Coordinates of C-alpha atoms in Angstrom, one line a residue:
Chain A
X158 CA 5.4 -17.0 24.6
X159 CA 5.2 -20.5 22.9
X160 CA 7.3 -21.4 20.7
X161 CA 5.4 -24.7 19.6
X162 CA 2.8 -26.2 20.2
X163 CA 0.7 -28.8 19.2
X164 CA -3.0 -29.7 19.6
X165 CA -3.9 -33.8 19.3
X166 CA -1.4 -34.0 16.0
X167 CA -2.6 -37.4 14.7
X168 CA 0.0 -38.3 12.0
X169 CA -1.0 -42.2 10.2
X170 CA 1.2 -43.2 7.0
X171 CA -1.4 -45.7 4.9
X172 CA -2.7 -48.6 8.6
X173 CA 0.4 -46.9 10.5
X174 CA -0.6 -44.6 13.0
X175 CA 3.0 -43.1 13.2
X176 CA 2.2 -40.1 15.5
X177 CA -1.4 -40.8 17.8
X178 CA -3.2 -37.3 19.7
X179 CA -0.4 -35.4 20.3
X180 CA -0.6 -33.0 22.2
X181 CA 2.6 -30.0 23.9
X182 CA 4.1 -27.0 24.7
X183 CA 7.3 -25.8 24.4
X184 CA 7.5 -22.1 25.2
X185 CA 10.5 -19.8 23.8
X186 CA 13.7 -20.0 25.1
X187 CA 12.9 -23.2 26.0
X188 CA 15.6 -26.4 25.8
X189 CA 13.2 -29.2 24.7
X190 CA 14.5 -32.3 24.5
X191 CA 12.3 -34.9 22.1
X192 CA 13.2 -38.9 22.6
X193 CA 12.1 -42.0 22.6
X194 CA 13.3 -45.4 20.3
X195 CA 13.6 -45.9 17.0
X196 CA 10.4 -46.0 14.7
X197 CA 9.3 -43.8 17.8
X198 CA 7.5 -41.2 15.8
X199 CA 10.0 -37.9 17.0
X200 CA 11.0 -37.4 12.6
X201 CA 7.4 -38.3 12.2
X202 CA 6.8 -34.8 14.1
X203 CA 9.8 -33.3 14.3
X204 CA 8.7 -32.9 9.5
X205 CA 5.2 -32.1 11.3
X206 CA 6.4 -29.0 12.4
X207 CA 9.1 -28.6 9.2
X208 CA 5.9 -29.2 6.8
X209 CA 7.9 -32.1 5.3
X210 CA 4.7 -34.6 6.1
X211 CA 1.8 -32.8 6.7
X212 CA -0.9 -34.4 9.8
X213 CA -4.0 -36.5 9.3
X214 CA -5.4 -34.0 12.2
X215 CA -4.1 -32.0 14.6
X216 CA -2.7 -28.7 14.4
X217 CA 0.2 -27.3 14.7
X218 CA 1.3 -24.0 15.4
X219 CA 5.3 -22.3 15.3
X220 CA 7.4 -19.0 16.6
X221 CA 3.0 -17.4 16.0
X222 CA 2.9 -18.5 12.5
X223 CA 1.0 -22.3 10.7
X224 CA 3.1 -24.5 10.3
X225 CA 1.8 -25.6 7.7
X226 CA -0.1 -22.7 5.7
X227 CA 2.4 -21.0 6.6
X228 CA 6.3 -22.8 6.9
X229 CA 7.7 -20.9 4.7
X230 CA 7.7 -17.4 6.8
X231 CA 8.5 -20.7 10.7
X232 CA 11.5 -22.1 8.5
X233 CA 12.6 -18.5 7.8
X234 CA 13.7 -18.0 11.2
X235 CA 14.2 -21.9 12.0
X236 CA 16.8 -23.3 12.0
X237 CA 16.8 -27.0 11.4
X238 CA 19.1 -30.4 11.2
X239 CA 17.1 -32.7 9.7
X240 CA 17.7 -36.9 9.8
X241 CA 17.9 -38.4 6.8
X242 CA 19.5 -35.9 4.1
X243 CA 22.3 -35.4 2.4
X244 CA 24.5 -32.7 1.0
X245 CA 25.5 -32.1 -2.9
X246 CA 27.7 -34.0 -3.8
X247 CA 29.1 -32.0 -6.2
X248 CA 28.7 -28.6 -5.1
X249 CA 31.8 -27.2 -2.2
X250 CA 30.8 -27.3 1.9
X251 CA 31.0 -23.3 1.4
X252 CA 28.4 -22.9 -2.1
X253 CA 25.9 -25.3 0.6
X254 CA 26.6 -22.8 3.5
X255 CA 26.7 -20.0 1.0
X256 CA 23.3 -21.2 -0.2
X257 CA 21.8 -21.0 3.1
X258 CA 22.6 -17.6 3.8
X259 CA 20.9 -17.0 0.1
X260 CA 17.7 -18.3 0.8
X261 CA 17.6 -16.5 4.8
X262 CA 18.9 -13.2 2.7
X263 CA 21.2 -13.4 5.3
X264 CA 24.6 -11.4 5.4
X265 CA 26.6 -14.2 7.4
X266 CA 30.5 -14.9 6.7
X267 CA 30.1 -18.4 5.3
X268 CA 33.8 -18.9 7.0
X269 CA 33.0 -18.0 10.1
X270 CA 30.4 -20.1 10.3
X271 CA 32.6 -23.0 8.8
X272 CA 34.9 -22.7 11.6
X273 CA 32.9 -22.4 14.4
X274 CA 31.2 -26.0 13.2
X275 CA 34.6 -27.7 12.3
X276 CA 35.3 -27.4 9.3
X277 CA 37.6 -24.2 8.9
X278 CA 40.2 -25.2 6.5
X279 CA 38.0 -28.1 4.6
X280 CA 35.2 -25.6 3.2
X281 CA 36.7 -25.6 -0.5
X282 CA 36.2 -29.4 -1.2
X283 CA 33.4 -31.0 -2.3
X284 CA 30.8 -32.0 -0.6
X285 CA 30.2 -35.4 -1.3
X286 CA 33.8 -36.2 -0.3
X287 CA 32.7 -35.6 2.7
X288 CA 32.2 -38.6 5.6
X289 CA 29.0 -38.9 7.6
X290 CA 29.9 -36.0 10.3
X291 CA 31.8 -34.0 8.7
X292 CA 27.6 -33.7 6.0
X293 CA 26.5 -33.2 9.9
X294 CA 28.9 -30.2 10.5
X295 CA 27.6 -28.7 6.6
X296 CA 24.3 -29.6 8.3
X297 CA 24.8 -27.6 11.4
X298 CA 26.2 -24.9 9.8
X299 CA 23.7 -24.4 7.7
X300 CA 20.7 -24.1 10.4
X301 CA 23.4 -21.8 11.5
X302 CA 23.0 -19.7 9.5
X303 CA 20.8 -16.1 10.6
X304 CA 20.5 -16.6 14.1
X305 CA 17.0 -18.6 14.1
X306 CA 15.0 -18.3 17.2
X307 CA 14.0 -21.7 17.1
X308 CA 16.3 -24.6 16.2
X309 CA 14.7 -27.5 15.9
X310 CA 17.9 -30.5 15.4
X311 CA 16.6 -34.0 14.6
X312 CA 19.1 -36.2 17.1
X313 CA 22.0 -35.0 15.8
X314 CA 25.2 -36.4 16.9
X315 CA 24.5 -39.1 14.0
X316 CA 27.7 -39.3 12.8
X317 CA 29.5 -37.3 14.9
X318 CA 33.0 -39.2 16.5
X319 CA 32.0 -38.4 21.3
X320 CA 33.6 -35.3 20.7
X321 CA 32.4 -33.1 17.6
X322 CA 29.4 -34.7 19.8
X323 CA 30.6 -32.0 23.1
X324 CA 31.8 -29.2 20.1
X325 CA 27.6 -29.7 18.8
X326 CA 26.3 -29.7 22.1
X327 CA 28.8 -26.7 23.1
X328 CA 27.5 -24.5 20.3
X329 CA 23.6 -25.6 21.2
X330 CA 24.3 -23.4 24.6
X331 CA 25.9 -21.1 23.0
X332 CA 22.6 -21.0 20.7
X333 CA 20.6 -20.9 24.6
X334 CA 22.4 -18.7 25.8
X335 CA 21.6 -16.4 22.9
X336 CA 17.5 -17.1 23.8
X337 CA 17.2 -19.5 20.6
X338 CA 14.7 -21.9 21.8
X339 CA 16.7 -25.6 21.1
X340 CA 13.8 -28.2 20.2
X341 CA 15.7 -31.3 19.4
X342 CA 15.1 -35.7 19.2
X343 CA 17.4 -38.4 20.5
X344 CA 17.1 -42.1 21.4
X345 CA 19.7 -42.3 23.3
X346 CA 18.3 -39.8 27.1
X347 CA 22.4 -38.9 27.9
X348 CA 22.4 -36.2 25.0
X349 CA 20.1 -34.2 26.6
X350 CA 20.4 -35.1 30.2
X351 CA 22.8 -32.0 30.4
X352 CA 21.1 -29.4 28.8
X353 CA 17.8 -30.0 29.0
X354 CA 14.5 -28.0 30.7
X355 CA 12.2 -30.1 29.8
X356 CA 12.0 -33.6 28.3
X357 CA 9.2 -35.4 26.4
X358 CA 9.4 -39.5 25.8
X359 CA 7.0 -41.0 22.5
X360 CA 7.2 -44.2 22.4
X361 CA 5.1 -46.1 19.0
X362 CA 4.2 -42.5 18.8
X363 CA 2.1 -41.9 22.1
X364 CA 3.4 -39.6 24.8
X365 CA 4.3 -41.3 27.8
X366 CA 6.0 -39.2 29.6
X367 CA 6.8 -35.6 29.7
X368 CA 8.7 -33.6 32.5
X369 CA 11.3 -31.8 33.8
X370 CA 14.2 -33.7 34.3
X371 CA 14.1 -33.1 37.5
X372 CA 10.9 -34.0 37.6
X373 CA 11.7 -38.0 36.2
X374 CA 14.3 -38.1 38.3
X375 CA 12.8 -37.3 41.5
X376 CA 9.4 -40.4 40.4
X377 CA 12.9 -42.8 39.7
X378 CA 14.3 -42.5 43.2
X379 CA 12.1 -43.5 45.4
X380 CA 12.2 -46.9 43.7
X381 CA 15.7 -49.7 44.2
X382 CA 16.3 -52.5 43.1
X383 CA 18.6 -54.7 45.3
X384 CA 19.9 -58.0 44.3
X385 CA 20.1 -60.7 46.6
X386 CA 22.1 -63.8 46.7
X387 CA 20.5 -66.4 49.6
X388 CA 22.4 -69.5 50.7
X389 CA 19.8 -70.7 51.8
X390 CA 16.2 -69.9 50.4
X391 CA 12.5 -70.6 51.5
X392 CA 9.1 -69.9 49.9
X393 CA 7.4 -68.8 53.0
X394 CA 10.9 -65.9 52.9
X395 CA 10.3 -64.8 49.9
X396 CA 6.3 -64.7 49.9
X397 CA 7.1 -62.7 53.5
X398 CA 9.2 -59.9 51.3
X399 CA 6.2 -60.2 47.9
X400 CA 3.8 -58.6 51.5
X401 CA 5.8 -56.1 52.8
X402 CA 4.7 -52.7 52.2
X403 CA 7.0 -51.2 49.6
X404 CA 7.7 -53.5 48.1
X405 CA 6.5 -53.3 43.7
X406 CA 8.0 -56.4 42.8
X407 CA 9.8 -59.6 44.0
X408 CA 11.4 -62.0 41.1
X409 CA 12.9 -65.3 42.6
X410 CA 15.6 -67.0 40.3
X411 CA 17.2 -70.3 42.3
X412 CA 19.3 -69.0 45.0
X413 CA 18.8 -64.8 43.5
X414 CA 16.4 -62.3 44.4
X415 CA 15.6 -59.6 42.9
X416 CA 14.0 -56.5 44.6
X417 CA 12.9 -53.7 44.0
X418 CA 11.2 -51.9 46.6
X419 CA 11.4 -48.1 48.1
X420 CA 14.7 -47.0 49.3
X421 CA 13.2 -46.7 52.9
X422 CA 12.4 -50.8 53.2
X423 CA 16.3 -51.9 51.4
X424 CA 16.3 -52.8 55.1
X425 CA 13.4 -54.3 56.5
X426 CA 14.1 -56.9 53.4
X427 CA 16.7 -57.9 54.4
X428 CA 15.6 -58.6 57.7
X429 CA 12.2 -60.3 56.8
X430 CA 14.4 -62.7 54.4
X431 CA 16.8 -63.5 57.6
X432 CA 13.6 -63.5 60.3
X433 CA 11.7 -66.3 58.2
X434 CA 14.8 -68.7 57.6
X435 CA 16.3 -68.4 55.1
X436 CA 19.7 -66.5 55.1
X437 CA 21.3 -64.1 52.7
X438 CA 25.0 -65.3 51.5
X439 CA 25.2 -61.7 49.9
X440 CA 23.4 -58.4 48.1
X441 CA 23.5 -55.6 45.8
X442 CA 21.8 -52.2 45.5
X443 CA 21.1 -51.2 42.4
X444 CA 20.9 -47.5 41.7
X445 CA 17.9 -46.4 40.0
X446 CA 19.2 -44.1 37.4
X447 CA 17.2 -41.8 34.6
X448 CA 19.0 -44.4 31.9
X449 CA 16.6 -47.4 33.6
X450 CA 14.4 -45.4 34.0
X451 CA 14.3 -43.6 29.6
X452 CA 14.1 -47.6 29.1
X453 CA 11.5 -48.4 30.7
X454 CA 9.4 -46.9 28.8
X455 CA 11.2 -47.4 25.8
X456 CA 11.2 -51.7 25.8
X457 CA 8.6 -53.9 26.6
X458 CA 10.4 -54.3 29.9
X459 CA 6.5 -56.2 31.6
X460 CA 7.8 -53.5 35.3
X461 CA 7.6 -50.7 33.7
X462 CA 6.4 -47.7 36.1
X463 CA 4.0 -46.6 35.7
X464 CA 4.5 -42.4 35.1
X465 CA 1.7 -39.2 34.2
X466 CA 2.2 -38.3 31.2
X467 CA 1.9 -34.7 32.1
X468 CA 1.1 -32.6 29.3
Chain B
X107 CA 9.6 -15.2 -3.0
X108 CA 13.3 -17.4 -3.0
X109 CA 13.1 -18.9 -6.5
X110 CA 16.4 -17.6 -8.1
X111 CA 18.8 -18.9 -4.9
X112 CA 17.2 -22.4 -6.1
X113 CA 18.2 -21.7 -9.3
X114 CA 20.7 -20.2 -8.9
X115 CA 22.2 -23.2 -6.7
X116 CA 20.7 -25.9 -9.2
X117 CA 22.5 -24.8 -11.8
X118 CA 26.3 -24.8 -10.3
X119 CA 25.0 -28.2 -9.0
X120 CA 23.8 -29.5 -12.5
X121 CA 26.5 -27.4 -14.8
X122 CA 28.4 -29.5 -12.7
X123 CA 27.0 -33.2 -14.1
X124 CA 29.4 -35.6 -16.4
X125 CA 26.7 -36.8 -18.5
X126 CA 25.6 -33.2 -19.8
X127 CA 29.1 -32.9 -20.7
X128 CA 29.8 -36.2 -21.9
X129 CA 26.3 -36.0 -24.6
X130 CA 27.1 -33.0 -25.0
X131 CA 30.5 -33.3 -26.5
X132 CA 29.1 -35.7 -28.3
X133 CA 26.1 -33.4 -30.2
X134 CA 29.0 -30.7 -31.4
X135 CA 30.8 -33.1 -32.2
X136 CA 27.5 -34.0 -34.8
X137 CA 27.3 -31.0 -34.9
X138 CA 30.1 -29.3 -36.6
X139 CA 32.5 -32.1 -38.4
X140 CA 30.2 -34.2 -40.7
X141 CA 28.1 -30.6 -40.7
X142 CA 31.2 -29.2 -42.3
X143 CA 31.6 -32.0 -45.8
X144 CA 28.4 -31.5 -45.6
X145 CA 27.9 -27.0 -46.0
X146 CA 31.7 -27.7 -48.3
X147 CA 29.5 -30.6 -50.5
X148 CA 26.7 -27.4 -50.3
X149 CA 28.8 -25.2 -50.4
X150 CA 30.8 -26.4 -52.9
X151 CA 27.9 -27.8 -55.5
X152 CA 25.6 -23.7 -55.3
X153 CA 29.0 -22.9 -57.3
X154 CA 29.2 -25.6 -59.6
X155 CA 25.9 -25.3 -60.3
X156 CA 24.7 -24.6 -64.0
X157 CA 21.1 -24.2 -62.8
X158 CA 20.2 -21.3 -60.5
X159 CA 17.2 -23.2 -59.4
X160 CA 19.8 -25.2 -57.6
X161 CA 22.1 -22.4 -57.3
X162 CA 18.6 -21.3 -54.7
X163 CA 18.2 -24.2 -52.9
X164 CA 22.1 -24.6 -52.2
X165 CA 22.5 -23.1 -49.7
X166 CA 23.1 -22.6 -45.8
X167 CA 19.5 -22.6 -44.8
X168 CA 19.3 -26.2 -46.0
X169 CA 22.2 -26.8 -43.6
X170 CA 20.2 -25.9 -41.3
X171 CA 17.2 -28.9 -42.1
X172 CA 20.1 -31.5 -42.1
X173 CA 21.1 -30.4 -38.4
X174 CA 17.4 -30.5 -37.4
X175 CA 17.6 -34.3 -38.4
X176 CA 20.4 -34.4 -35.0
X177 CA 18.3 -31.8 -33.3
X178 CA 14.4 -33.6 -33.2
X179 CA 15.6 -36.1 -31.5
X180 CA 18.8 -35.5 -29.1
X181 CA 18.1 -32.0 -27.9
X182 CA 15.4 -33.7 -26.0
X183 CA 17.3 -36.5 -24.0
X184 CA 19.9 -34.2 -23.3
X185 CA 17.6 -32.2 -21.6
X186 CA 15.9 -35.1 -19.7
X187 CA 19.2 -36.5 -19.1
X188 CA 20.2 -33.6 -17.1
X189 CA 16.1 -32.6 -15.5
X190 CA 14.5 -35.8 -14.8
X191 CA 16.1 -36.1 -11.2
X192 CA 16.2 -32.5 -10.1
X193 CA 13.3 -33.6 -7.2
X194 CA 13.1 -37.0 -7.8
X195 CA 16.3 -37.5 -6.5
X196 CA 16.4 -35.1 -4.4
X197 CA 14.1 -36.5 -2.0
X198 CA 16.1 -40.5 -3.5
X199 CA 19.0 -39.7 -1.7
X200 CA 17.9 -36.5 1.1
X201 CA 19.3 -33.8 -0.7
X202 CA 15.4 -32.5 -0.4
X203 CA 15.1 -32.4 3.2
X204 CA 18.2 -29.6 3.9
X205 CA 16.9 -28.0 0.6
X206 CA 13.4 -27.7 2.2
X207 CA 14.9 -26.9 5.7
X208 CA 15.3 -23.9 4.3
X209 CA 12.8 -21.8 3.3
X210 CA 12.1 -22.5 0.5
X211 CA 7.9 -23.3 -0.6
X212 CA 7.4 -26.0 -3.2
X213 CA 6.5 -23.9 -6.0
X214 CA 10.1 -22.1 -5.2
X215 CA 11.8 -25.5 -5.7
X216 CA 9.5 -26.2 -9.2
X217 CA 10.3 -22.7 -10.4
X218 CA 13.9 -22.9 -9.1
X219 CA 14.8 -25.9 -10.7
X220 CA 13.0 -25.5 -13.8
X221 CA 14.6 -21.8 -14.6
X222 CA 18.3 -23.6 -13.0
X223 CA 18.1 -26.8 -15.4
X224 CA 17.1 -25.0 -18.1
X225 CA 20.0 -22.1 -18.8
X226 CA 22.5 -25.7 -18.3
X227 CA 20.7 -27.2 -21.1
X228 CA 20.8 -23.8 -22.6
X229 CA 24.6 -23.3 -22.7
X230 CA 25.9 -27.0 -24.5
X231 CA 23.0 -25.1 -27.2
X232 CA 24.2 -22.5 -28.5
X233 CA 27.8 -23.4 -28.0
X234 CA 26.3 -26.4 -30.7
X235 CA 25.4 -24.7 -33.4
X236 CA 28.2 -21.0 -32.6
X237 CA 30.3 -23.9 -33.3
X238 CA 28.5 -25.3 -36.3
X239 CA 27.3 -21.3 -37.8
X240 CA 31.5 -21.5 -37.2
X241 CA 32.3 -24.2 -39.5
X242 CA 29.8 -23.1 -42.5
X243 CA 32.2 -20.0 -42.9
X244 CA 34.6 -22.0 -42.9
X245 CA 33.5 -24.7 -45.7
X246 CA 32.8 -23.5 -49.0
X247 CA 28.7 -22.1 -48.0
X248 CA 28.0 -18.3 -47.2
X249 CA 26.5 -18.5 -44.0
X250 CA 22.9 -17.4 -43.2
X251 CA 23.2 -15.8 -40.6
X252 CA 19.7 -14.6 -39.9
X253 CA 18.4 -18.4 -40.5
X254 CA 21.3 -19.7 -37.7
X255 CA 20.3 -17.6 -34.9
X256 CA 16.7 -18.4 -35.4
X257 CA 17.2 -22.4 -35.1
X258 CA 19.3 -21.8 -32.1
X259 CA 17.0 -20.0 -30.5
X260 CA 14.0 -22.7 -31.2
X261 CA 16.4 -25.8 -30.8
X262 CA 16.7 -23.2 -27.0
X263 CA 13.0 -23.3 -26.9
X264 CA 13.0 -26.9 -26.8
X265 CA 15.8 -27.9 -25.3
X266 CA 13.7 -25.5 -21.9
X267 CA 10.6 -27.4 -23.6
X268 CA 11.8 -30.7 -22.4
X269 CA 13.4 -29.7 -18.8
X270 CA 10.5 -28.5 -17.9
X271 CA 8.3 -31.9 -19.0
X272 CA 11.2 -33.6 -17.1
X273 CA 10.9 -31.5 -14.1
X274 CA 7.7 -31.4 -14.4
X275 CA 7.5 -35.6 -14.4
X276 CA 10.6 -35.0 -11.5
X277 CA 8.2 -33.7 -9.3
X278 CA 4.8 -35.8 -9.2
X279 CA 6.5 -38.8 -9.6
X280 CA 8.3 -40.1 -5.8
X281 CA 11.7 -42.4 -6.4
X282 CA 13.7 -41.2 -9.5
X283 CA 13.0 -44.0 -11.2
X284 CA 9.8 -43.5 -11.9
X285 CA 11.1 -40.1 -13.1
X286 CA 13.2 -41.6 -15.2
X287 CA 10.0 -43.9 -16.5
X288 CA 7.8 -41.7 -16.8
X289 CA 9.8 -38.6 -19.0
X290 CA 11.6 -42.0 -20.8
X291 CA 8.2 -42.9 -22.1
X292 CA 7.4 -39.8 -22.4
X293 CA 10.0 -39.3 -24.8
X294 CA 9.1 -42.5 -26.4
X295 CA 5.6 -41.4 -27.1
X296 CA 6.3 -37.6 -28.7
X297 CA 9.2 -38.9 -31.0
X298 CA 8.6 -42.1 -31.6
X299 CA 4.3 -43.7 -30.7
X300 CA 2.9 -40.3 -31.5
X301 CA 2.6 -40.5 -35.6
X302 CA 1.2 -44.5 -35.2
X303 CA -0.9 -42.8 -32.4
X304 CA -1.8 -40.1 -34.6
X305 CA -3.2 -42.6 -37.8
X306 CA -4.9 -45.0 -35.4
X307 CA -7.7 -42.3 -34.2
X308 CA -7.7 -40.8 -37.3
X309 CA -8.6 -44.8 -38.3
X310 CA -10.9 -45.1 -35.2
X311 CA -12.1 -41.8 -35.9
X312 CA -13.4 -41.9 -39.6
X313 CA -14.2 -45.3 -38.9
X314 CA -16.8 -44.9 -36.2
X315 CA -17.3 -40.7 -35.5
X316 CA -20.0 -38.7 -37.9
X317 CA -17.6 -35.9 -38.9
X318 CA -15.8 -34.9 -42.3
X319 CA -12.8 -35.0 -43.6
X320 CA -11.9 -31.8 -42.9
X321 CA -12.5 -31.6 -39.2
X322 CA -9.4 -35.4 -39.1
X323 CA -7.8 -33.1 -40.5
X324 CA -7.8 -30.2 -38.8
X325 CA -7.0 -32.4 -35.7
X326 CA -4.6 -34.0 -37.4
X327 CA -2.4 -31.0 -37.4
X328 CA -3.6 -29.6 -34.0
X329 CA -2.6 -33.0 -32.3
X330 CA 0.4 -33.5 -34.5
X331 CA 1.2 -29.5 -34.1
X332 CA 0.7 -30.2 -29.8
X333 CA 3.7 -32.6 -30.1
X334 CA 6.4 -30.0 -28.9
X335 CA 8.9 -31.9 -30.7
X336 CA 7.1 -32.1 -34.5
X337 CA 6.3 -28.1 -33.8
X338 CA 9.6 -27.5 -33.1
X339 CA 10.6 -29.7 -36.6
X340 CA 6.9 -26.8 -38.0
X341 CA 8.9 -24.4 -36.4
X342 CA 12.2 -24.8 -37.7
X343 CA 11.4 -25.3 -41.0
X344 CA 8.6 -21.7 -41.7
X345 CA 11.8 -20.4 -40.9
X346 CA 14.7 -22.6 -42.9
X347 CA 12.5 -23.0 -46.1
X348 CA 13.1 -21.0 -49.5
X349 CA 10.7 -19.9 -51.7
X350 CA 13.3 -22.1 -54.0
X351 CA 12.8 -24.9 -51.8
X352 CA 9.3 -24.1 -52.4
X353 CA 9.0 -24.0 -55.6
X354 CA 7.4 -20.3 -55.2
X355 CA 5.0 -21.3 -51.5
X356 CA 4.6 -19.9 -49.1
X357 CA 7.4 -22.3 -46.4
X358 CA 5.6 -21.7 -43.3
X359 CA 2.3 -22.3 -45.0
X360 CA 4.4 -25.5 -46.8
X361 CA 6.0 -26.5 -43.3
X362 CA 2.6 -27.0 -42.2
X363 CA 1.0 -28.9 -44.2
X364 CA 4.5 -30.9 -43.4
X365 CA 3.4 -31.7 -40.1
X366 CA 0.2 -33.5 -41.3
X367 CA 1.1 -37.8 -42.0
X368 CA -1.6 -38.8 -44.6
X369 CA -0.3 -37.4 -48.3
X370 CA -4.3 -37.3 -48.2
X371 CA -4.8 -34.6 -45.7
X372 CA -2.1 -33.0 -46.9
X373 CA -3.9 -32.6 -50.3
X374 CA -6.9 -31.3 -48.5
X375 CA -4.6 -29.0 -46.8
X376 CA -3.6 -27.4 -49.9
X377 CA -7.7 -27.1 -51.6
X378 CA -9.1 -25.8 -48.3
X379 CA -6.2 -23.1 -48.1
X380 CA -5.6 -20.5 -50.1
X381 CA -3.0 -19.0 -47.4
X382 CA -2.1 -19.8 -43.9
X383 CA -5.0 -19.2 -41.7
X384 CA -3.7 -17.6 -38.4
X385 CA -4.0 -20.1 -35.7
X386 CA -2.1 -22.1 -37.6
X387 CA 0.6 -19.6 -37.9
X388 CA 4.7 -19.5 -36.4
X389 CA 2.9 -17.4 -34.0
X390 CA 0.0 -19.9 -33.0
X391 CA 2.1 -22.7 -33.3
X392 CA 5.0 -21.4 -31.5
X393 CA 2.5 -20.2 -28.6
X394 CA 1.9 -24.3 -28.0
X395 CA 4.8 -25.0 -28.1
X396 CA 5.9 -22.1 -24.8
X397 CA 2.9 -23.6 -23.3
X398 CA 4.4 -26.8 -22.3
X399 CA 6.8 -24.6 -20.4
X400 CA 4.7 -24.4 -18.2
X401 CA 2.0 -27.3 -18.7
X402 CA 4.3 -29.9 -16.6
X403 CA 5.5 -28.5 -14.2
X404 CA 2.7 -26.8 -13.2
X405 CA 1.3 -30.3 -12.6
X406 CA 4.1 -32.4 -11.5
X407 CA 3.8 -28.4 -8.2
X408 CA 0.4 -29.5 -8.1
X409 CA 0.7 -33.1 -7.1
X410 CA 4.3 -32.3 -5.3
X411 CA 2.1 -29.8 -3.1
X412 CA -0.1 -31.8 -1.4
X413 CA 2.9 -34.7 -1.6
X414 CA 4.5 -36.4 1.7
X415 CA 8.9 -35.7 1.6

C-alpha cells in the first residue's frame, strides 16, 4: 500500500512558486529521503503532508487519508518532528511527552520515551532551559508516541552533535525494523545515504532526481574526473582530448587540465595528450561520489549531469 | 475531539505565567486593602445613622458597586494579557507546529485555548472576591453573601468573555504583535471610545435619519448593552442596587436606565416604560453578554482554519 502520494502538487506563496508540480509516492515500510538545499521546498512539502500549509494545486494522500480533509486522522497515525518548532518554555519535558500521549490517546510511558531519546533524568526540568539538541530530542520523543505507522522527520539532526545524530539514526532504524514508514528531509546527503531505500532530490521546488541510492550511484560511477598537470602544453593536444568519445568536458587553466570522462577512457586521455605533443608531469583521478552528484544537482555548476527524473 | 487535552496543557502552561500572577496580585491587593477601610466606613456609618433610610443604603451591596469600579476596567486587562498570545504567540515561537503535529484539529486548538485560558482567568477573580468577602466579614459591615456570590460569578464571566475575545483575535492574527494591537484596540473601544461612538451615532442619526426619538433610544440602549463591559456594569447594577438605593424602583429597571448615556434618553425610557420589558431583562442582557464567548472565537476559528501556518 502507498503511505504517501503526491499528485501534481504545487504551492504558491504570493509570487513565489515554492513547490512546482511535484508527484511522488512512498510505499508503506519504505525509508524515503527527501533531499535538497535549503529553500528547495522540502519543508513546504512536509507542511502540506501535515496540513500546516494547503497546496495551491494537486492532491495529497497520506496513509489512505486525504491530507487536507482528514488531517487529524493522518496525524493520529503519524509521528512528526517538525522544522523550526519551539518547545513550551514553562512546561517540563515530561509534561510535553504526557501531552503527546494524551493527544494521541495512547498509554505509553513518558519516562521510557524520554530515556529512549537520551533525556533520562531531564524530564522534570522546564523545557525552556533545554539546549537546541535537547529540544530536538524531546520533539522526537513526542513523535514516537503511539508507535506511529509513519514518521515524518524534517531535518532531524538539526542542533544535534554527531553523537546525537547517530543515536537518532539508531532509533530511526529501530522504528524501520518495527515496520514504520519513514519520510525524512535533509540538506546533507550523508545523513540519508546509509538508511534510505530511495531518495528524491528537490531543487527550486521541482523534483530533479528520484531513485534508489544504488541507482544514483550507478549513474555517477561511470564518470570520473582527471586532474592533470602539464609540463608542456599544446592547444592541439587539448583539442584532440576534447574530441575523444567518452570525454564530456575539458577545462584548461594554464598548465592545469581537468577532464571529465567515462571511467574507461582515462588512459586514452593521457596517451592522446602525449601523442599530440604535450607532456604530462603529474595526474590524479578524482573519485566521483554521491556527494559530488548531490552537489551538482543542488548547486549552480554549469556541467550538471543529466539524470532523468523517474517519478 | 482532543480539545480537552489542549485545554489541560494550556491551563498548566498559562497558569505559570509571571504576568498573570503579577497583575492578579495587584488586583487582589486593590480588592482587599482599601476595601477593608471602605467597608469599615460604610459599616460604622450604618451603625451610627439615625435616618433608617440612609442606614438601609449602607450595606455590603453598596461595596459591590465600589468593587465594580475596579473590576470593570481591570479584569479585561488581565484577561487580555493572559490570552492575546494564546495562538498568535505560538505561531511566532513555533510551538504551534509542535501542537499541530499532534492529532488536533484547528477547532480543537481554538476551543482548548478558550477553555484553558478561561479556566486560568477564573482563579484570580474568585480568589480576589473571596478575599474581599473575607475582608468585609472582618470589618464592621455585615456581608450580604448572595450579592457577593452573584458579583463573583458575573466578574468571572467578564474575565471569560475577554479571554474569548482575545483568543478569537489571537486565532485570526498572523503575529503576536497583530494580536496585541487588535486586543488592545478592542479594549480601548469598549472601555473608552464606546460612549463617544454612541453619542456620535446618535447625533448623526437624529440629524440625517428619519427615525423617531424612541427608536434612537432603543438603538442607544441595545448598542450600549452589546458592549460587554457595559452589559457587565448593568448586570452588576441590577444585582447590587437595593430598593433603598433606588428609592423603591425596580433595581434592574434603574440599572438599565443607567446604561443610557444621555439624560434625555433616560427620561424618555422612564416615560415609555412603566415596567421593564422582557427584552431588557437581566436574562436577555446576560444572553447577549455570554454570546461574546462564542462569537469572536468562532470568527477567529474561521480565519485560522483557512490560513497556512
